[in-house]
Coordinates of C-alpha atoms and ligand atoms in Angstrom, one line a residue:
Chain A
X1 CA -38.4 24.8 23.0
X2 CA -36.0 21.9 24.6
X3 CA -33.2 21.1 22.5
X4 CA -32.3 17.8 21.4
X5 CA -30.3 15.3 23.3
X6 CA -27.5 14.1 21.8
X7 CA -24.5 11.6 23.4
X8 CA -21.0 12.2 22.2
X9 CA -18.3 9.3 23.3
X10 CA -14.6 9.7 22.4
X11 CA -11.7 9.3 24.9
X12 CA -9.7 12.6 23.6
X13 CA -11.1 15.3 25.8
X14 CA -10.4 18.1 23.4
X15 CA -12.4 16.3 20.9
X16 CA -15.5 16.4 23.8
X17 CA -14.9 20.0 24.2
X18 CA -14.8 21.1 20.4
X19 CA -17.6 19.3 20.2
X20 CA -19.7 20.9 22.7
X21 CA -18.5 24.4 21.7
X22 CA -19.4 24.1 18.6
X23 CA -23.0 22.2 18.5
X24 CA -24.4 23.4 22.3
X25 CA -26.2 26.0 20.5
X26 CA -28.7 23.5 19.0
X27 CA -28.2 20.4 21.0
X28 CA -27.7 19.6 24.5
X29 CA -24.7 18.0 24.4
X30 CA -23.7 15.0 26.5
X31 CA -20.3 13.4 26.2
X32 CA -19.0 10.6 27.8
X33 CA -15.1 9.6 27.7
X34 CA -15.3 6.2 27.5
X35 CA -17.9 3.4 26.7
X36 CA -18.5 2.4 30.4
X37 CA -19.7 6.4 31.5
X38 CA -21.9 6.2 28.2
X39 CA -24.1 3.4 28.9
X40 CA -24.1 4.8 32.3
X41 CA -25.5 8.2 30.7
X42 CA -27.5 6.0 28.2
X43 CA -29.7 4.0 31.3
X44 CA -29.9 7.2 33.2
X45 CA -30.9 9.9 30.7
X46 CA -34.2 9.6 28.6
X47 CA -35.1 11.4 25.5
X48 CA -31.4 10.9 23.8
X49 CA -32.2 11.2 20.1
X50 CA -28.7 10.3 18.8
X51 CA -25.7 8.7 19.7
X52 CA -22.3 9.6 18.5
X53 CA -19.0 7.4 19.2
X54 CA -15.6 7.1 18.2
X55 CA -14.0 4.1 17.2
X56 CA -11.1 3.3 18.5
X57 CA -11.5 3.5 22.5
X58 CA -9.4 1.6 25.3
X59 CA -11.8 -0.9 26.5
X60 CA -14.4 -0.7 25.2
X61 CA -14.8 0.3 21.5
X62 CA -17.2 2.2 19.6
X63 CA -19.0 -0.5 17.8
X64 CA -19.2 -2.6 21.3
X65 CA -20.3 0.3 23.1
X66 CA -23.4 0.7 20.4
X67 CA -23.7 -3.0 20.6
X68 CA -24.4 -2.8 24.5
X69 CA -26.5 0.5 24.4
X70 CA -28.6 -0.6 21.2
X71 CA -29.7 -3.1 23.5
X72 CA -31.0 -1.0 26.4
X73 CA -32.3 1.9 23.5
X74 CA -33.3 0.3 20.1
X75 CA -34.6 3.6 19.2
X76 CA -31.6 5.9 19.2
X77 CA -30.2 6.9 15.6
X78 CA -26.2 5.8 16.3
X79 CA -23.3 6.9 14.4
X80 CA -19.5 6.1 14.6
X81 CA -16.4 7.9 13.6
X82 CA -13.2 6.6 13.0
X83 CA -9.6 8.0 11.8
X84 CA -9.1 4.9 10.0
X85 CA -11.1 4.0 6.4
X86 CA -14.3 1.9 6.4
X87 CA -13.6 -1.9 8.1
X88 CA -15.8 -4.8 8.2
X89 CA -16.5 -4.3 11.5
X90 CA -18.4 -1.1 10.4
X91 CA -19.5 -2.1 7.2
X92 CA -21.4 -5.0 9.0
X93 CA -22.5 -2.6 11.2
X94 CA -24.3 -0.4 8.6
X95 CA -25.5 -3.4 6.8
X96 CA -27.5 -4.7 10.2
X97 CA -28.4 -1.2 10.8
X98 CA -26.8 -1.2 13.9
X99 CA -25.6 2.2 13.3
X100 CA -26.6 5.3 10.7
X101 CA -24.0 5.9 9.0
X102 CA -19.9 6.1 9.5
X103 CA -17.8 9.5 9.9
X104 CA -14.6 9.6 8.8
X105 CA -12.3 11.8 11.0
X106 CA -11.2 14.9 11.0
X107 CA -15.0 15.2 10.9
X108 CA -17.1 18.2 9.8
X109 CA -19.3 19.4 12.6
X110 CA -21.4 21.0 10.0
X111 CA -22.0 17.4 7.9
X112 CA -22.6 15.8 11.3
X113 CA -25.3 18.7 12.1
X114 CA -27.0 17.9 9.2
X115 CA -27.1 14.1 9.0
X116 CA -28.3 14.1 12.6
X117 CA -32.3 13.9 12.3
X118 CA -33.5 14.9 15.5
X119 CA -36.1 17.5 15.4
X120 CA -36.4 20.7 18.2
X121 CA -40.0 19.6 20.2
X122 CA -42.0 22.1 21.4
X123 CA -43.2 21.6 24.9
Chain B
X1 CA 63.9 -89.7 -14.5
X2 CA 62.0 -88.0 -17.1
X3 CA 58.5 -88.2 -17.2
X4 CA 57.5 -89.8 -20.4
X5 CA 53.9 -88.9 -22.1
X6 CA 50.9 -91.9 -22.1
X7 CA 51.2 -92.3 -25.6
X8 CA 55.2 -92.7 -25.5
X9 CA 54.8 -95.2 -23.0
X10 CA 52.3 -97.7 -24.5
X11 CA 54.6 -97.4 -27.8
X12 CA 57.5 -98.2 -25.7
X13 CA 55.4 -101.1 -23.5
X14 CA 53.8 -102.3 -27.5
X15 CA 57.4 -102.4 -28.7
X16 CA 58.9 -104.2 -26.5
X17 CA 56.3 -106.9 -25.4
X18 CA 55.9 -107.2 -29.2
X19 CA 59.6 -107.9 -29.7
X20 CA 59.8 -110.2 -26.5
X21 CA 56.8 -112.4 -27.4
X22 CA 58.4 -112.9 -30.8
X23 CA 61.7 -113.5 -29.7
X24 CA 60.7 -115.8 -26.9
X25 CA 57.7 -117.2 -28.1
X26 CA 59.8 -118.3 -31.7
X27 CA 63.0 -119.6 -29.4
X28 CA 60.4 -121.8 -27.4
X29 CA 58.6 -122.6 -30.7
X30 CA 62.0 -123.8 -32.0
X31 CA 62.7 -125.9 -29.1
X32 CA 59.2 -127.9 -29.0
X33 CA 58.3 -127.9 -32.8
X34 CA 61.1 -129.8 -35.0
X35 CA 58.6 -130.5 -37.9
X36 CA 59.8 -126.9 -39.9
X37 CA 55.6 -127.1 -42.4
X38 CA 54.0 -127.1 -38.6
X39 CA 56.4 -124.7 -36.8
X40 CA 55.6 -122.4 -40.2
X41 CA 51.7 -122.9 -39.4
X42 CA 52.2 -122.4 -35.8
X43 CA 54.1 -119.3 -36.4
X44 CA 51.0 -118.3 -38.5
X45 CA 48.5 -119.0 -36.1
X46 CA 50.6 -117.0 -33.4
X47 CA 50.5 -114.1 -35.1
X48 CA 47.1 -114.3 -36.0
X49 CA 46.6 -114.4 -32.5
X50 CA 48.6 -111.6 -31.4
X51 CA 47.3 -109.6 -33.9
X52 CA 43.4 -110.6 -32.4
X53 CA 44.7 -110.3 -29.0
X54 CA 46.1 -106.6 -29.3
X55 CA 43.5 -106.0 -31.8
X56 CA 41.4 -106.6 -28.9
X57 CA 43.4 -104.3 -26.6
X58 CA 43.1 -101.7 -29.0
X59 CA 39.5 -101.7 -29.2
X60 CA 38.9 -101.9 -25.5
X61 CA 41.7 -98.9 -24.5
X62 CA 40.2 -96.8 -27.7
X63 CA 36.7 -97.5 -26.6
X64 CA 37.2 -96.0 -23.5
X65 CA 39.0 -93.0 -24.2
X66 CA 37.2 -92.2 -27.1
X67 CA 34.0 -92.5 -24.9
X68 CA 35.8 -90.7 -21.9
X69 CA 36.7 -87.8 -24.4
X70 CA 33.0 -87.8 -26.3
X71 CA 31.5 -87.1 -22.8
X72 CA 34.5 -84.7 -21.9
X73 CA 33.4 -82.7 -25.1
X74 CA 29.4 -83.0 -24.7
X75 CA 30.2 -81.7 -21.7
X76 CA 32.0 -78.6 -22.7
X77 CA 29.9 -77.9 -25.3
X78 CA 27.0 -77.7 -22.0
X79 CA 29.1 -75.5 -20.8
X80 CA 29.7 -73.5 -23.9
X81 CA 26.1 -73.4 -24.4
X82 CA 25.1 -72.1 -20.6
X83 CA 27.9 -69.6 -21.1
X84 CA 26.8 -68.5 -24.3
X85 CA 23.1 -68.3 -22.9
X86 CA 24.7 -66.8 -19.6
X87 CA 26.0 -64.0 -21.8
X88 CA 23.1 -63.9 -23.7
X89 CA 21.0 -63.0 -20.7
X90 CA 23.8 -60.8 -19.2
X91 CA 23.7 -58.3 -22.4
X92 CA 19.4 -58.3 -22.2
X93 CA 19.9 -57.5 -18.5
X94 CA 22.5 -54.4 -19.4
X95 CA 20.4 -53.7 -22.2
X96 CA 17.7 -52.8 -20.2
X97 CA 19.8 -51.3 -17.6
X98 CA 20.7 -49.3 -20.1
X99 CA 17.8 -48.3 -21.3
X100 CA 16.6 -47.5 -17.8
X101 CA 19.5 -45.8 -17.2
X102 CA 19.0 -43.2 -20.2
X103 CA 15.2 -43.2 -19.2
X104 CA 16.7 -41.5 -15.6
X105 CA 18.6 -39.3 -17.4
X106 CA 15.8 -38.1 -19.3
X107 CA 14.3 -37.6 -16.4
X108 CA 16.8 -36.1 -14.4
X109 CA 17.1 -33.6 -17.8
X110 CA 13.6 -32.6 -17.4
X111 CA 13.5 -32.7 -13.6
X112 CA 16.7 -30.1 -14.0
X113 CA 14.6 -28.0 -16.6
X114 CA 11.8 -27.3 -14.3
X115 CA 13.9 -26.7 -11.3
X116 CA 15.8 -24.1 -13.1
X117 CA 12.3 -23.0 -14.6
X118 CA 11.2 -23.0 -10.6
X119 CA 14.5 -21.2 -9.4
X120 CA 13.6 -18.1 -11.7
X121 CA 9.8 -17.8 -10.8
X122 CA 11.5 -18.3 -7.5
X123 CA 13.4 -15.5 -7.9
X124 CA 10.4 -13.5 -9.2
X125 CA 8.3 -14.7 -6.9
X126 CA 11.2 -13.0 -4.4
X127 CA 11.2 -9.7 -5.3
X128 CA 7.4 -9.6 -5.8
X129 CA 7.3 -10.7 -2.2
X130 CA 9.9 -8.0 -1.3
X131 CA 7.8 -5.3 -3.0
X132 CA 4.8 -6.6 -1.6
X133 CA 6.0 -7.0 1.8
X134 CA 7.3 -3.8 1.8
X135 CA 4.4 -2.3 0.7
X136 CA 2.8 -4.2 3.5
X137 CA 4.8 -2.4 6.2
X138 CA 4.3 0.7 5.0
X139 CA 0.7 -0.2 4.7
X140 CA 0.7 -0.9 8.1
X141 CA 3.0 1.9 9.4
X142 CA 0.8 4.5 7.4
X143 CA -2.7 3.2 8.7
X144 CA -1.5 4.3 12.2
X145 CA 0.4 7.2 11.6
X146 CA -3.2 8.3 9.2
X147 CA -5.1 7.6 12.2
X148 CA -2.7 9.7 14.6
X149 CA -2.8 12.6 12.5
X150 CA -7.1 12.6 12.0
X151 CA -7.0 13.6 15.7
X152 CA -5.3 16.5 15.9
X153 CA -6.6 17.4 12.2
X154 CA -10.1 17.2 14.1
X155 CA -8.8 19.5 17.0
X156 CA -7.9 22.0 13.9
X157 CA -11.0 21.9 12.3
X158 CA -13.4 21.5 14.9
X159 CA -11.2 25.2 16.6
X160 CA -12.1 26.2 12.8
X161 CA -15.8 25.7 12.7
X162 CA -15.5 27.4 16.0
X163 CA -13.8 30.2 15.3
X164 CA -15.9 30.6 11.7
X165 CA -19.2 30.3 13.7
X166 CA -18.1 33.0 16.3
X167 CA -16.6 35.5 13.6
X168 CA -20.3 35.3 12.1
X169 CA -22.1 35.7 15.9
X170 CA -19.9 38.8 16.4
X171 CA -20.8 40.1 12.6
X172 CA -16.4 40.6 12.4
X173 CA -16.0 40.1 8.5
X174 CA -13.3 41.3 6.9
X175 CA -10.4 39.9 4.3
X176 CA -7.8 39.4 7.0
X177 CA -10.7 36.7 8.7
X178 CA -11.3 35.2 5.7
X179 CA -7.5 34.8 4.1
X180 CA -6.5 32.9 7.4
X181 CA -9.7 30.8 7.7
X182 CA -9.4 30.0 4.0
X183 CA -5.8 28.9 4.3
X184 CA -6.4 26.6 7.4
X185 CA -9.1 25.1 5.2
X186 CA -6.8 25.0 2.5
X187 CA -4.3 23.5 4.7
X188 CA -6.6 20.4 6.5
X189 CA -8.1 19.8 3.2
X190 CA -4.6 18.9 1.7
X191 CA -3.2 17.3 4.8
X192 CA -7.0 14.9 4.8
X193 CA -6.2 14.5 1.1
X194 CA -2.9 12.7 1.9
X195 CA -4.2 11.2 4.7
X196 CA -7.2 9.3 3.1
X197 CA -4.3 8.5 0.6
X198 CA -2.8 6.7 3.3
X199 CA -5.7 5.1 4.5
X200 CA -6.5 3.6 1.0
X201 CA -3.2 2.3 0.5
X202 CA -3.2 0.3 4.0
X203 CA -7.2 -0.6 3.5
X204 CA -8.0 -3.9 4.8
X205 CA -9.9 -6.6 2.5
X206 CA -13.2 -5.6 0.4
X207 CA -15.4 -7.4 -2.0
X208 CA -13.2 -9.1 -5.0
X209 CA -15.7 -11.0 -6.7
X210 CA -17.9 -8.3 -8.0
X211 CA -17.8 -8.8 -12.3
X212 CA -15.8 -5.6 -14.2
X213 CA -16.2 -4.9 -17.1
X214 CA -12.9 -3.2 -18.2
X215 CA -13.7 -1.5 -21.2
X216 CA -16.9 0.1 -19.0
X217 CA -14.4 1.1 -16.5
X218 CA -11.8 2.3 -18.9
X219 CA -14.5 4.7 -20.6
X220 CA -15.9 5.5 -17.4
X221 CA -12.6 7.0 -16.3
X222 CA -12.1 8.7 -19.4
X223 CA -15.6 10.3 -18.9
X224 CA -14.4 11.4 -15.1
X225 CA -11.1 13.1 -16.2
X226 CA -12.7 14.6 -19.9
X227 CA -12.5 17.9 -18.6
X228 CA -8.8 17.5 -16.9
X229 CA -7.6 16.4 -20.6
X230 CA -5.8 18.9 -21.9
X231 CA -7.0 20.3 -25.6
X232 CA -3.9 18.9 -27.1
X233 CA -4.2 15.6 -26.0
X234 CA -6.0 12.9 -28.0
X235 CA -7.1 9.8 -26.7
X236 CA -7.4 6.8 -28.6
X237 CA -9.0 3.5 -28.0
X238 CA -8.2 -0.6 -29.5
X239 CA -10.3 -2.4 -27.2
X240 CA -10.2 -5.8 -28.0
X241 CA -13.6 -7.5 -29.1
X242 CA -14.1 -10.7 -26.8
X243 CA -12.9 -9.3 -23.4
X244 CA -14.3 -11.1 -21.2
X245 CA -15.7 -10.1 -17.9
X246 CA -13.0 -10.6 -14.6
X247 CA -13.4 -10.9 -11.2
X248 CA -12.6 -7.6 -8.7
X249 CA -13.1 -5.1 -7.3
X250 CA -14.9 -2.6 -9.6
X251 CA -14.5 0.8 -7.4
X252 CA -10.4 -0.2 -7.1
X253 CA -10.4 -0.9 -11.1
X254 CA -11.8 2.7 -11.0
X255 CA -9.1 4.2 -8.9
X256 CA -6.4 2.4 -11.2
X257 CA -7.1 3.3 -14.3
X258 CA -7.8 7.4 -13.0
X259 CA -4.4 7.2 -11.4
X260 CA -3.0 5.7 -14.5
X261 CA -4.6 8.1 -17.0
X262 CA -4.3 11.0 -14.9
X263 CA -0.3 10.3 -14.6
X264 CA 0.0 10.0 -18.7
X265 CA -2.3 13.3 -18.5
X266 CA 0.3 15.3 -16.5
X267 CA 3.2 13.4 -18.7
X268 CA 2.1 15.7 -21.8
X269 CA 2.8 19.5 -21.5
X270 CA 0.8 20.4 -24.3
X271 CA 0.1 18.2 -27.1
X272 CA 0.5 14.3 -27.2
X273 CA -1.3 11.0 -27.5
X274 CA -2.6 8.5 -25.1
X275 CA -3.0 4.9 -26.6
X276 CA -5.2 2.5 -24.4
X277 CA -5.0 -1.0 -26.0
X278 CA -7.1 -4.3 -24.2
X279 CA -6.0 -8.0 -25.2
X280 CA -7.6 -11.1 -24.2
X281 CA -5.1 -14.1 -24.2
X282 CA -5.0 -17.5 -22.2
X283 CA -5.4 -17.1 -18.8
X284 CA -5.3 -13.4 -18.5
X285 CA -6.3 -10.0 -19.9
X286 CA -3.9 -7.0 -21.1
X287 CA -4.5 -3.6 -20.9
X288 CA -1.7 -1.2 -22.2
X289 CA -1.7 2.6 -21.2
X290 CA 0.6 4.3 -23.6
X291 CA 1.4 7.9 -24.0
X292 CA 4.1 9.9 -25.8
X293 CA 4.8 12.4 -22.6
X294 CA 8.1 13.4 -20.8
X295 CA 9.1 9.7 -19.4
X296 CA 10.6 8.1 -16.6
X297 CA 14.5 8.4 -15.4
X298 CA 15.7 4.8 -15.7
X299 CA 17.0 5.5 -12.3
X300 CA 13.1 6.2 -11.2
X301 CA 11.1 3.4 -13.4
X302 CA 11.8 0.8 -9.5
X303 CA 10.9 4.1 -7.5
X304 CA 7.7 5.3 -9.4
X305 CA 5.3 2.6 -6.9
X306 CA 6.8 3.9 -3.7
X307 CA 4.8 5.7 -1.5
X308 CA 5.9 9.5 -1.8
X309 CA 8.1 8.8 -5.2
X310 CA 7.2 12.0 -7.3
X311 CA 8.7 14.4 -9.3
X312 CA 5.8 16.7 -9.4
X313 CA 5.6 20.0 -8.0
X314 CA 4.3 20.1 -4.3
X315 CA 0.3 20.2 -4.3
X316 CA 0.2 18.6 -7.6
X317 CA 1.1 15.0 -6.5
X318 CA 1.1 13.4 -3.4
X319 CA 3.1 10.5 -5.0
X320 CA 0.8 7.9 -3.7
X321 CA -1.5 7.3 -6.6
X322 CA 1.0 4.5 -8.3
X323 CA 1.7 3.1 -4.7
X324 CA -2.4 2.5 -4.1
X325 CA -2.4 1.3 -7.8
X326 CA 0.3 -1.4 -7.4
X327 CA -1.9 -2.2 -4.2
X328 CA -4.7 -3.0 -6.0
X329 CA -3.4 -4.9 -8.8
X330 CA -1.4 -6.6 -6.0
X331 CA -4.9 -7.8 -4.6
X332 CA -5.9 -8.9 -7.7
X333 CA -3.6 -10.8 -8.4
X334 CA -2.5 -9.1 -11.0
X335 CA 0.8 -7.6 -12.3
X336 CA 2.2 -3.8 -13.0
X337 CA 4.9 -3.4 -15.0
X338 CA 6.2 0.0 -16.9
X339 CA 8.1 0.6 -19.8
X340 CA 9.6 4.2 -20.3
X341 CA 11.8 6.8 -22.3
X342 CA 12.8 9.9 -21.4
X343 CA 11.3 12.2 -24.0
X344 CA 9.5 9.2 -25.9
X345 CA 7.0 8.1 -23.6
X346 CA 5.7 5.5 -20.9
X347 CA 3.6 2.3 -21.6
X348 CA 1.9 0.6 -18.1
X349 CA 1.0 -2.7 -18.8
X350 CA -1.4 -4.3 -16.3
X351 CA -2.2 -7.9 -16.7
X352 CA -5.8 -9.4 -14.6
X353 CA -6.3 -13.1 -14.5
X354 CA -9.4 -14.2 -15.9
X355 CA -10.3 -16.2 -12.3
Ligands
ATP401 N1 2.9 8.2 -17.5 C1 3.9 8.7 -16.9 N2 4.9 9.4 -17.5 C2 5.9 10.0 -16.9 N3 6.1 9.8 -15.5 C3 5.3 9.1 -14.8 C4 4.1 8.5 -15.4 N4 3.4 7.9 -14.5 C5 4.1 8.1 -13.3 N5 5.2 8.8 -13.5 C6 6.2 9.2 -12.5 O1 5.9 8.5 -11.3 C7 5.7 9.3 -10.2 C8 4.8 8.7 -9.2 O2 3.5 8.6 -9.8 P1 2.3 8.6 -8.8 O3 1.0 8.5 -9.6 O4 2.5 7.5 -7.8 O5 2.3 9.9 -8.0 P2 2.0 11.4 -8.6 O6 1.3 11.3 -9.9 O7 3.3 12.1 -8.5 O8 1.0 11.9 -7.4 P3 -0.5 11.6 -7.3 O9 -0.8 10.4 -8.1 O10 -0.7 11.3 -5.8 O11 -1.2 12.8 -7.7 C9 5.2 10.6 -10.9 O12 5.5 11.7 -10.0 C10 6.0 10.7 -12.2 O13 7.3 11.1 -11.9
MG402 MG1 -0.4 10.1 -10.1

C-alpha cells in the first residue's frame, strides 16, 4: 500500500510539525514553508492528491500560491485555511472552484482527515 | 435809503405824475386857453386822455405780470405734479422693497429652521459616527488580535489530537487522561468561541441585497432557541399584516434577532413575558423586542453594545452578541436603540429601511 501524498504550506513551523505528527500515519506528508518551496515541491513531485495552504503568508499568499500551482496541476483537490473569517478573496475562490473548501483556524486535524478524499492505492 | 416795495413805488410814481400833469398841464392850460366853455372841454378831454393813456399802462403792466405769474404757476403746478408722481413711484419702489425684504426674511426664517434642523441630525449623525467609528477600530483591532490567537490555539489543539491519538496507540486510558484532555477541549472551544465572536464583529462586506422576510426570520429564531426558553416564559407575537419584504442580509438578520431574544431570555429568572411587535410605516419597518426581565442600569443602557460589556456570569456571556448586533444593523443602515428599567423590563427597538 503507498500512502497518499498530501502538500501542507504554512510559514509557522510548529504548525508543519503538528501537522505531520499527527496525519504521517495515513499520508505522506509534504510541507513547504512558504509558497515559493511549494510550487517547487508541486513541479517536482507527482502523484500529490491534495494541497493544503494557509492564508496569510509573507510573499506569497495562500490563494496566489493555489493560483500558480492550479496552473501546473489542475487535478489536485486544494484547500485553504485561514485565522480570519471567510473574505471575498476566498469566497471567489470556492465559487470558481479554485479551491475545495475553506478551514477556519485553529483547525481540526480530524475534520481535515476526513474532508480530504484521496484514497490509499494499492500497488 | 430804504428800499421801498414795486408796488409802493408805482403808487408813489402814479401819484405824483398824476398830481404834476394836473397841476402843470391846468397852469399851462390857463395860460393858452382864455375862453373859460373851451378850457372846461379841454379839461374834459385831458382827462379822458389820461384816463385812456394810464388805462393803457395798466393793461400792458397787468398783462404782463399776470402772464409772467400764470406761467410761474403752470409751472409749479409741473413741478407739483412730477413731485407728486416722483413720490408716487418712490412709495411703489419701497413697497416692493418691502415686500422683497419680508420675502428674505421668510426665507432667512426657513433657511434658519433647517439649519438648526441640520445642526441636530448633525449632532446625531456625530455620535453615530463616534459609535460607529469606534466600533470600527475595535473591529479592526480584534480581526488581528483573532487571527493572532488561531495560531497558537492551533499549536494547542493540533499537541491535543496528538497527545489523544498517542494515549489511544499506547491503550493508557484512564480518568486522569480524560479530565485533562476534556478540559483543554473545554478550554480551546471557549477561547475559538470568542474568537469567531471577534471575527464576526470585524467581518468584511457580504451580500446585502438578498430579500428577508422578518416575520420568517423572527419565527425562525424562535424555532432555534424553543428549547433554551425557559417553561415560565411566554412568547407572544403582533406582527403586523403588510410587512413588506427589505433588503439584507438574511443569515446577519438571523444572528440579530437570536442575540436579541436570547438576551431577553436570560433577562427572566423564571417566569416573564416576551412581546415581539412588527410595524410597517413610511420609509421604514419596526420591530420591538419587549420583555418584563431584570433590566438595564441606566449607567449601562450606552455600555450594553460595547464589545465585552456584560454583567453575566463568566462562560455564560462573552458580551459580544449586542456589539455584532449593533454591527449589523449598522450595515444595514438601520438603527438600535434600547429602552430599560431596572426590575420592569427592556424594549430594543430596531428600525430597517425599506431600500
Ligand atoms: N433584554 C435585556 N435585559 C436586561 N439586560 C440586557 C438585555 N439585553 C442585554 N442586556 C445587558 O447587556 C449586556 C450585553 O449584552 P450582549 O448580548 O452584548 O452580551 P451577553 O449577552 O452578556 O453575552 P453574549 O451575547 O455574548 O452571550 C448583557 O450582559 C446584559 O447585562
Ligand atoms: Mg447576549
Amino acid at each position: 500500500m503507498i500512502k497518499p501524498k498530501i502538500l501542507y504550506v504554512d510559514d509557522e513551523p510548529l504548525n508543519l510539525m503538528l501537522f505531520r505528527a499527527n496525519l504521517s500515519k495515513k499520508y505522506e506528508i509534504l510541507t513547504a514553508e512558504s509558497g515559493i518551496t511549494g510550487l517547487e515541491i508541486i513541479r517536482n513531485t507527482c502523484d500529490i492528491c491534495a494541497v493544503i495552504s494557509d492564508m496569510r503568508m509573507p510573499y506569497m499568499d495562500g490563494i496566489e500560491f493555489i493560483k500558480a500551482s492550479a496552473r501546473i496541476k489542475p487535478n489536485i483537490s486544494y484547500y485553504i485555511l485561514s485565522g480570519f473569517d471567510i473574505s471575498d478573496e476566498i469566497q471567489e475562490a470556492l465559487d470558481s472552484m479554485l479551491i475545495r473548501k475553506y478551514f477556519r483556524k485553529p483547525f481540526n486535524l480530524k475534520e481535515i482527515d476526513k474532508e480530504i478524499d484521496c484514497p490509499e492505492q494499492s500497488n | 435809503m430804504p428800499k421801498f416795495k414795486f408796488e409802493y413805488k408805482i403808487t408813489l410814481a402814479y401819484l405824483l405824475i398824476g398830481s404834476l400833469w394836473i397841476i402843470f398841464s391846468d397852469k399851462f392850460l390857463i395860460t393858452i386857453i382864455d375862453d373859460i366853455d373851451f378850457l372846461t372841454d379841454v379839461q374834459t378831454y385831458k382827462g379822458w386822455f389820461y384816463v385812456l393813456i394810464t388805462a393803457l399802462l395798466f393793461f400792458l403792466f397787468l398783462k404782463r405780470h399776470l402772464k409772467d405769474l400764470r406761467t410761474t404757476k403752470k409751472e409749479l403746478e409741473n413741478h407739483k405734479n412730477n413731485l407728486q408722481n416722483l413720490v408716487l413711484e418712490k412709495t411703489k419702489d419701497l413697497d416692493a422693497a418691502f415686500e422683497q425684504l419680508e420675502k428674505k426674511n421668510k426665507e432667512i426664517n426657513l433657511k434658519n429652521q433647517e439649519l438648526e434642523k441640520t445642526l441636530t441630525e448633525l449632532k446625531e449623525a456625530e455620535s453615530h459616527l463616534l459609535q460607529a467609528e469606534k466600533m470600527a477600530s475595535i473591529g479592526i483591532l480584534t480581526a488581528g488580535i483573532a487571527h493572532e490567537i488561531n495560531n497558537p490555539l492551533n499549536y494547542i489543539l493540533g499537541g491535543l489530537t496528538g497527545l489523544q491519538q498517542y494515549f489511544e496507540e499506547e491503550k493508557i486510558e484512564n480518568e486522569k487522561v480524560t479530565l485533562f484532555t476534556g478540559s483543554i477541549e473545554t478550554g480551546i472551544e471557549r477561547v475559538n468561541a470568542i474568537v469567531s465572536g471577534l471575527n464576526k464583529l470585524s467581518r468584511n462586506k457580504e451580500a446585502f441585497d438578498e430579500e428577508c422576510d422578518v416575520h420568517d426570520i423572527i419565527d425562525n429564531c424562535l424555532n432555534i432557541i424553543g428549547n433554551r426558553l425557559k417553561n415560565g416564559i411566554s412568547v407572544s407575537r403582533h406582527f403586523a399584516k403588510d410587512l413588506p419584504v427589505v433588503k439584507g442580509n438574511v443569515g446577519q438578520l438571523h444572528q440579530v434577532f437570536l442575540n436579541i431574544l436570547v438576551n431577553a431570555s436570560q433577562a427572566i429568572p423564571d417566569k416573564g413575558k416576551i412581546e415581539i411587535t412588527t410595524k410597517n410605516e413610511k420609509d421604514a419597518i419596526f420591530i420591538e423586542v419587549k420583555d418584563n426581565g431584570c433590566g438595564i442600569e441606566q449607567g449601562d443602557l450606552k455600555k450594553v453594545t460595547d464589545p465585552f460589556f456584560t454583567t453575566k456570569e463568566p462562560g455564560e456571556g462573552t458580551g459580544l452578541g449586542l456589539a455584532i448586533t449593533y454591527n449589523i444593523i449598522e450595515e444595514h443602515k438601520g438603527r438600535l436603540e434600547f429602552e430599560s428599567e431596572v426590575d420592569k423590563g427592556t424594549t430594543v427597538r430596531i428600525e430597517l429601511p425599506k431600500s
